[in-house]
CSV table of C-alpha atoms in Angstrom, one decimal:
chain,number,residue,atom,x,y,z
A,1,UNK,CA,7.9,-9.5,21.5
A,2,UNK,CA,4.6,-8.0,22.7
A,3,UNK,CA,3.5,-5.0,20.4
A,4,UNK,CA,0.9,-2.4,21.2
A,5,UNK,CA,-0.7,0.4,19.3
A,6,UNK,CA,-0.1,3.3,21.7
A,7,UNK,CA,-3.0,5.0,23.6
A,8,UNK,CA,-3.4,8.7,23.8
A,9,UNK,CA,-2.4,10.5,27.0
A,10,UNK,CA,-5.3,11.7,29.3
A,11,UNK,CA,-4.6,15.4,28.6
A,12,UNK,CA,-2.2,16.9,26.0
A,13,UNK,CA,-0.3,18.9,28.7
A,14,UNK,CA,0.0,16.5,31.5
A,15,UNK,CA,3.4,15.1,30.4
A,16,UNK,CA,2.3,11.5,31.1
A,17,UNK,CA,3.5,9.0,28.4
A,18,UNK,CA,1.1,6.8,26.4
A,19,UNK,CA,1.6,3.9,28.8
A,20,UNK,CA,1.6,5.9,32.1
A,21,UNK,CA,-0.7,5.0,35.0
A,22,UNK,CA,-2.3,8.5,35.1
A,23,UNK,CA,-6.0,8.9,36.2
A,24,UNK,CA,-8.3,10.0,33.4
A,25,UNK,CA,-9.6,13.5,33.5
A,26,UNK,CA,-12.8,14.6,35.2
A,27,UNK,CA,-15.9,13.5,33.3
A,28,UNK,CA,-16.7,17.1,32.3
A,29,UNK,CA,-13.2,17.6,31.0
A,30,UNK,CA,-13.5,15.0,28.2
A,31,UNK,CA,-16.8,13.1,28.2
A,32,UNK,CA,-15.4,10.8,25.5
A,33,UNK,CA,-12.6,9.5,27.8
A,34,UNK,CA,-12.9,5.9,29.1
A,35,UNK,CA,-11.6,4.6,32.3
A,36,UNK,CA,-9.1,1.7,32.2
A,37,UNK,CA,-11.8,-0.8,32.9
A,38,UNK,CA,-14.1,0.6,30.4
A,39,UNK,CA,-11.3,0.6,27.8
A,40,UNK,CA,-10.5,-3.0,28.4
A,41,UNK,CA,-14.2,-3.9,28.1
A,42,UNK,CA,-14.6,-2.0,24.9
A,43,UNK,CA,-11.4,-3.7,23.5
A,44,UNK,CA,-12.8,-7.2,24.1
A,45,UNK,CA,-16.0,-6.3,22.2
A,46,UNK,CA,-15.2,-3.6,19.5
A,47,UNK,CA,-12.6,-2.7,17.0
A,48,UNK,CA,-10.9,0.5,18.0
A,49,UNK,CA,-10.4,3.4,15.6
A,50,UNK,CA,-6.9,4.9,15.2
A,51,UNK,CA,-5.1,7.3,13.1
A,52,UNK,CA,-1.4,6.9,12.1
A,53,UNK,CA,0.9,9.4,10.5
A,54,UNK,CA,4.1,9.0,8.7
A,55,UNK,CA,5.8,12.4,9.0
A,56,UNK,CA,7.8,13.6,5.9
A,57,UNK,CA,9.9,16.5,4.9
A,58,UNK,CA,9.8,17.9,1.3
A,59,UNK,CA,12.0,20.0,-0.9
A,60,UNK,CA,10.8,23.2,-2.6
A,61,UNK,CA,9.1,21.3,-5.5
A,62,UNK,CA,7.2,19.2,-3.0
A,63,UNK,CA,9.3,16.0,-3.5
A,64,UNK,CA,9.5,13.9,-0.4
A,65,UNK,CA,13.2,13.9,0.8
A,66,UNK,CA,13.1,12.4,4.3
A,67,UNK,CA,10.7,10.1,6.2
A,68,UNK,CA,10.5,10.6,10.0
A,69,UNK,CA,10.4,7.4,12.2
A,70,UNK,CA,10.2,7.5,16.0
A,71,UNK,CA,12.5,5.7,18.4
A,72,UNK,CA,10.7,4.8,21.6
A,73,UNK,CA,11.0,2.7,24.8
A,74,UNK,CA,8.2,0.3,25.6
A,75,UNK,CA,7.0,-0.4,29.1
A,76,UNK,CA,9.0,-3.6,29.0
A,77,UNK,CA,12.2,-1.6,28.3
A,78,UNK,CA,12.6,-2.6,24.7
A,79,UNK,CA,13.6,0.0,22.1
A,80,UNK,CA,11.6,0.0,18.9
A,81,UNK,CA,10.9,2.2,16.0
A,82,UNK,CA,7.3,3.3,15.2
A,83,UNK,CA,5.2,6.0,13.7
A,84,UNK,CA,2.8,8.6,15.1
A,85,UNK,CA,-0.3,6.7,16.2
A,86,UNK,CA,-3.3,7.1,18.5
A,87,UNK,CA,-7.0,6.6,19.1
A,88,UNK,CA,-9.8,8.9,17.6
A,89,UNK,CA,-11.9,10.2,20.5
A,90,UNK,CA,-15.6,10.2,20.5
A,91,UNK,CA,-16.9,13.4,18.8
A,92,UNK,CA,-13.5,14.2,17.4
A,93,UNK,CA,-13.0,14.6,13.6
A,94,UNK,CA,-10.2,12.5,11.9
A,95,UNK,CA,-8.4,15.8,11.0
A,96,UNK,CA,-8.4,16.9,14.7
A,97,UNK,CA,-7.3,13.5,16.0
A,98,UNK,CA,-4.4,13.4,13.4
A,99,UNK,CA,-3.3,16.9,14.4
A,100,UNK,CA,-3.5,16.1,18.1
A,101,UNK,CA,-1.3,13.0,17.7
A,102,UNK,CA,1.2,14.6,15.5
A,103,UNK,CA,1.6,17.4,18.0
A,104,UNK,CA,1.6,15.1,20.9
A,105,UNK,CA,4.4,12.8,19.4
A,106,UNK,CA,6.4,15.5,17.5
A,107,UNK,CA,5.9,18.6,19.6
A,108,UNK,CA,3.9,21.8,19.1
A,109,UNK,CA,6.5,23.3,16.7
A,110,UNK,CA,6.3,20.5,14.1
A,111,UNK,CA,3.8,22.5,12.1
A,112,UNK,CA,2.0,19.6,10.1
A,113,UNK,CA,0.4,20.6,6.8
A,114,UNK,CA,-3.0,18.9,6.9
A,115,UNK,CA,-5.6,19.5,4.1
A,116,UNK,CA,-9.1,20.3,5.1
A,117,UNK,CA,-10.2,16.8,4.4
A,118,UNK,CA,-7.3,14.4,4.8
A,119,UNK,CA,-7.4,11.2,3.0
A,120,UNK,CA,-5.6,8.1,4.1
A,121,UNK,CA,-3.3,6.3,1.8
A,122,UNK,CA,-4.4,3.0,3.3
A,123,UNK,CA,-6.5,1.4,6.1
A,124,UNK,CA,-4.5,-1.1,8.2
A,125,UNK,CA,-6.1,-3.6,10.5
A,126,UNK,CA,-4.3,-4.7,13.6
A,127,UNK,CA,-5.4,-8.1,15.2
A,128,UNK,CA,-4.4,-9.6,18.5
A,129,UNK,CA,-3.8,-13.0,16.7
A,130,UNK,CA,-0.5,-13.0,14.7
A,131,UNK,CA,-0.8,-13.8,11.1
A,132,UNK,CA,-4.3,-12.6,10.4
A,133,UNK,CA,-3.0,-9.6,8.6
A,134,UNK,CA,0.4,-7.9,8.2
A,135,UNK,CA,-0.3,-5.9,11.4
A,136,UNK,CA,-0.4,-7.1,15.0
A,137,UNK,CA,-1.5,-5.6,18.3
A,138,UNK,CA,-1.6,-8.0,21.2
A,139,UNK,CA,-4.4,-6.2,23.1
A,140,UNK,CA,-7.0,-5.5,20.5
A,141,UNK,CA,-8.6,-5.4,17.0
A,142,UNK,CA,-7.8,-2.0,15.8
A,143,UNK,CA,-8.6,-0.3,12.6
A,144,UNK,CA,-6.2,2.4,11.6
A,145,UNK,CA,-6.4,5.2,9.0
A,146,UNK,CA,-2.9,5.9,7.8
A,147,UNK,CA,-1.7,9.3,6.5
A,148,UNK,CA,1.4,10.9,5.1
A,149,UNK,CA,1.8,14.2,6.7
A,150,UNK,CA,4.4,16.9,5.7
A,151,UNK,CA,5.8,18.8,8.6
A,152,UNK,CA,7.7,22.0,8.1
A,153,UNK,CA,8.8,22.9,11.7
A,154,UNK,CA,11.1,21.6,14.4
A,155,UNK,CA,10.2,18.1,15.7
A,156,UNK,CA,10.9,17.5,19.4
A,157,UNK,CA,9.5,14.1,20.3
A,158,UNK,CA,7.4,13.9,23.5
A,159,UNK,CA,5.5,11.2,25.4
A,160,UNK,CA,7.4,7.9,25.3
A,161,UNK,CA,9.3,8.8,22.0
A,162,UNK,CA,13.0,9.2,22.5
A,163,UNK,CA,13.7,10.8,19.2
A,164,UNK,CA,12.6,11.1,15.6
A,165,UNK,CA,15.1,9.8,13.0
A,166,UNK,CA,14.9,11.2,9.5
A,167,UNK,CA,15.6,8.5,6.9
A,168,UNK,CA,15.9,8.9,3.2
A,169,UNK,CA,13.1,7.0,1.3
A,170,UNK,CA,15.6,4.3,0.3
A,171,UNK,CA,16.7,3.8,3.9
A,172,UNK,CA,13.1,4.0,5.3
A,173,UNK,CA,12.2,1.1,3.0
A,174,UNK,CA,15.2,-1.1,4.0
A,175,UNK,CA,14.7,-4.5,5.7
A,176,UNK,CA,16.9,-3.2,8.5
A,177,UNK,CA,14.6,-0.5,9.5
A,178,UNK,CA,11.4,-2.7,9.0
A,179,UNK,CA,12.9,-5.2,11.3
A,180,UNK,CA,13.2,-2.6,14.1
A,181,UNK,CA,9.5,-1.4,13.7
A,182,UNK,CA,6.8,-2.8,15.9
A,183,UNK,CA,3.5,-4.4,14.8
A,184,UNK,CA,4.3,-4.7,11.1
A,185,UNK,CA,4.7,-0.9,10.6
A,186,UNK,CA,7.5,-1.5,8.4
A,187,UNK,CA,4.9,-2.7,5.8
A,188,UNK,CA,2.9,0.5,6.4
A,189,UNK,CA,6.0,2.7,5.7
A,190,UNK,CA,6.6,0.8,2.5
A,191,UNK,CA,3.0,1.3,1.4
A,192,UNK,CA,3.3,5.0,2.0
A,193,UNK,CA,6.5,5.1,-0.1
A,194,UNK,CA,4.8,3.2,-2.9
A,195,UNK,CA,1.8,5.6,-2.7
A,196,UNK,CA,4.3,8.4,-3.1
A,197,UNK,CA,6.0,6.7,-6.0
A,198,UNK,CA,9.2,6.5,-4.1
A,199,UNK,CA,9.5,2.7,-3.6
A,200,UNK,CA,12.1,1.3,-6.1
């Protein structure tokens, strides 16, 4: 099965999914945007920088009670599970990129709680050649900063996400959920749970 790290949409409000055929915005609207040709050229020559977020819900004492995992449809019509993910734009801070992708995938009412200086719990490297690492993306070499992001609002998935499913930490760490996740992201979820002290 071909697996891809999702691309950001051209503009947050255009309603085009991550894999749509939309034209990029005018050059002055976002000077860091690449045309499809430029993006393919860059992917052949450079690692691409991504942020990934595992949304969580917490109880009153701050203990993680649920892990949010997206259900989405790929361009090939396959149904897979994934997490919030997308590229960092030129000139964009990591925090701003993280906020933008959480809002794009979970909706504007998700209300993520991001610290002033977010720190990733791990760095994942996606390679186009399977077996180089635990993570795979058939188009590119991507370096991803992975974060756990508490959300306090209502999550209404957008883009190509069909729904967000909230799992208990035990269920999120299961082999059944990992088998449904694309690109080795089941390993990423387990690393997040271990970092939170929830992997038993």
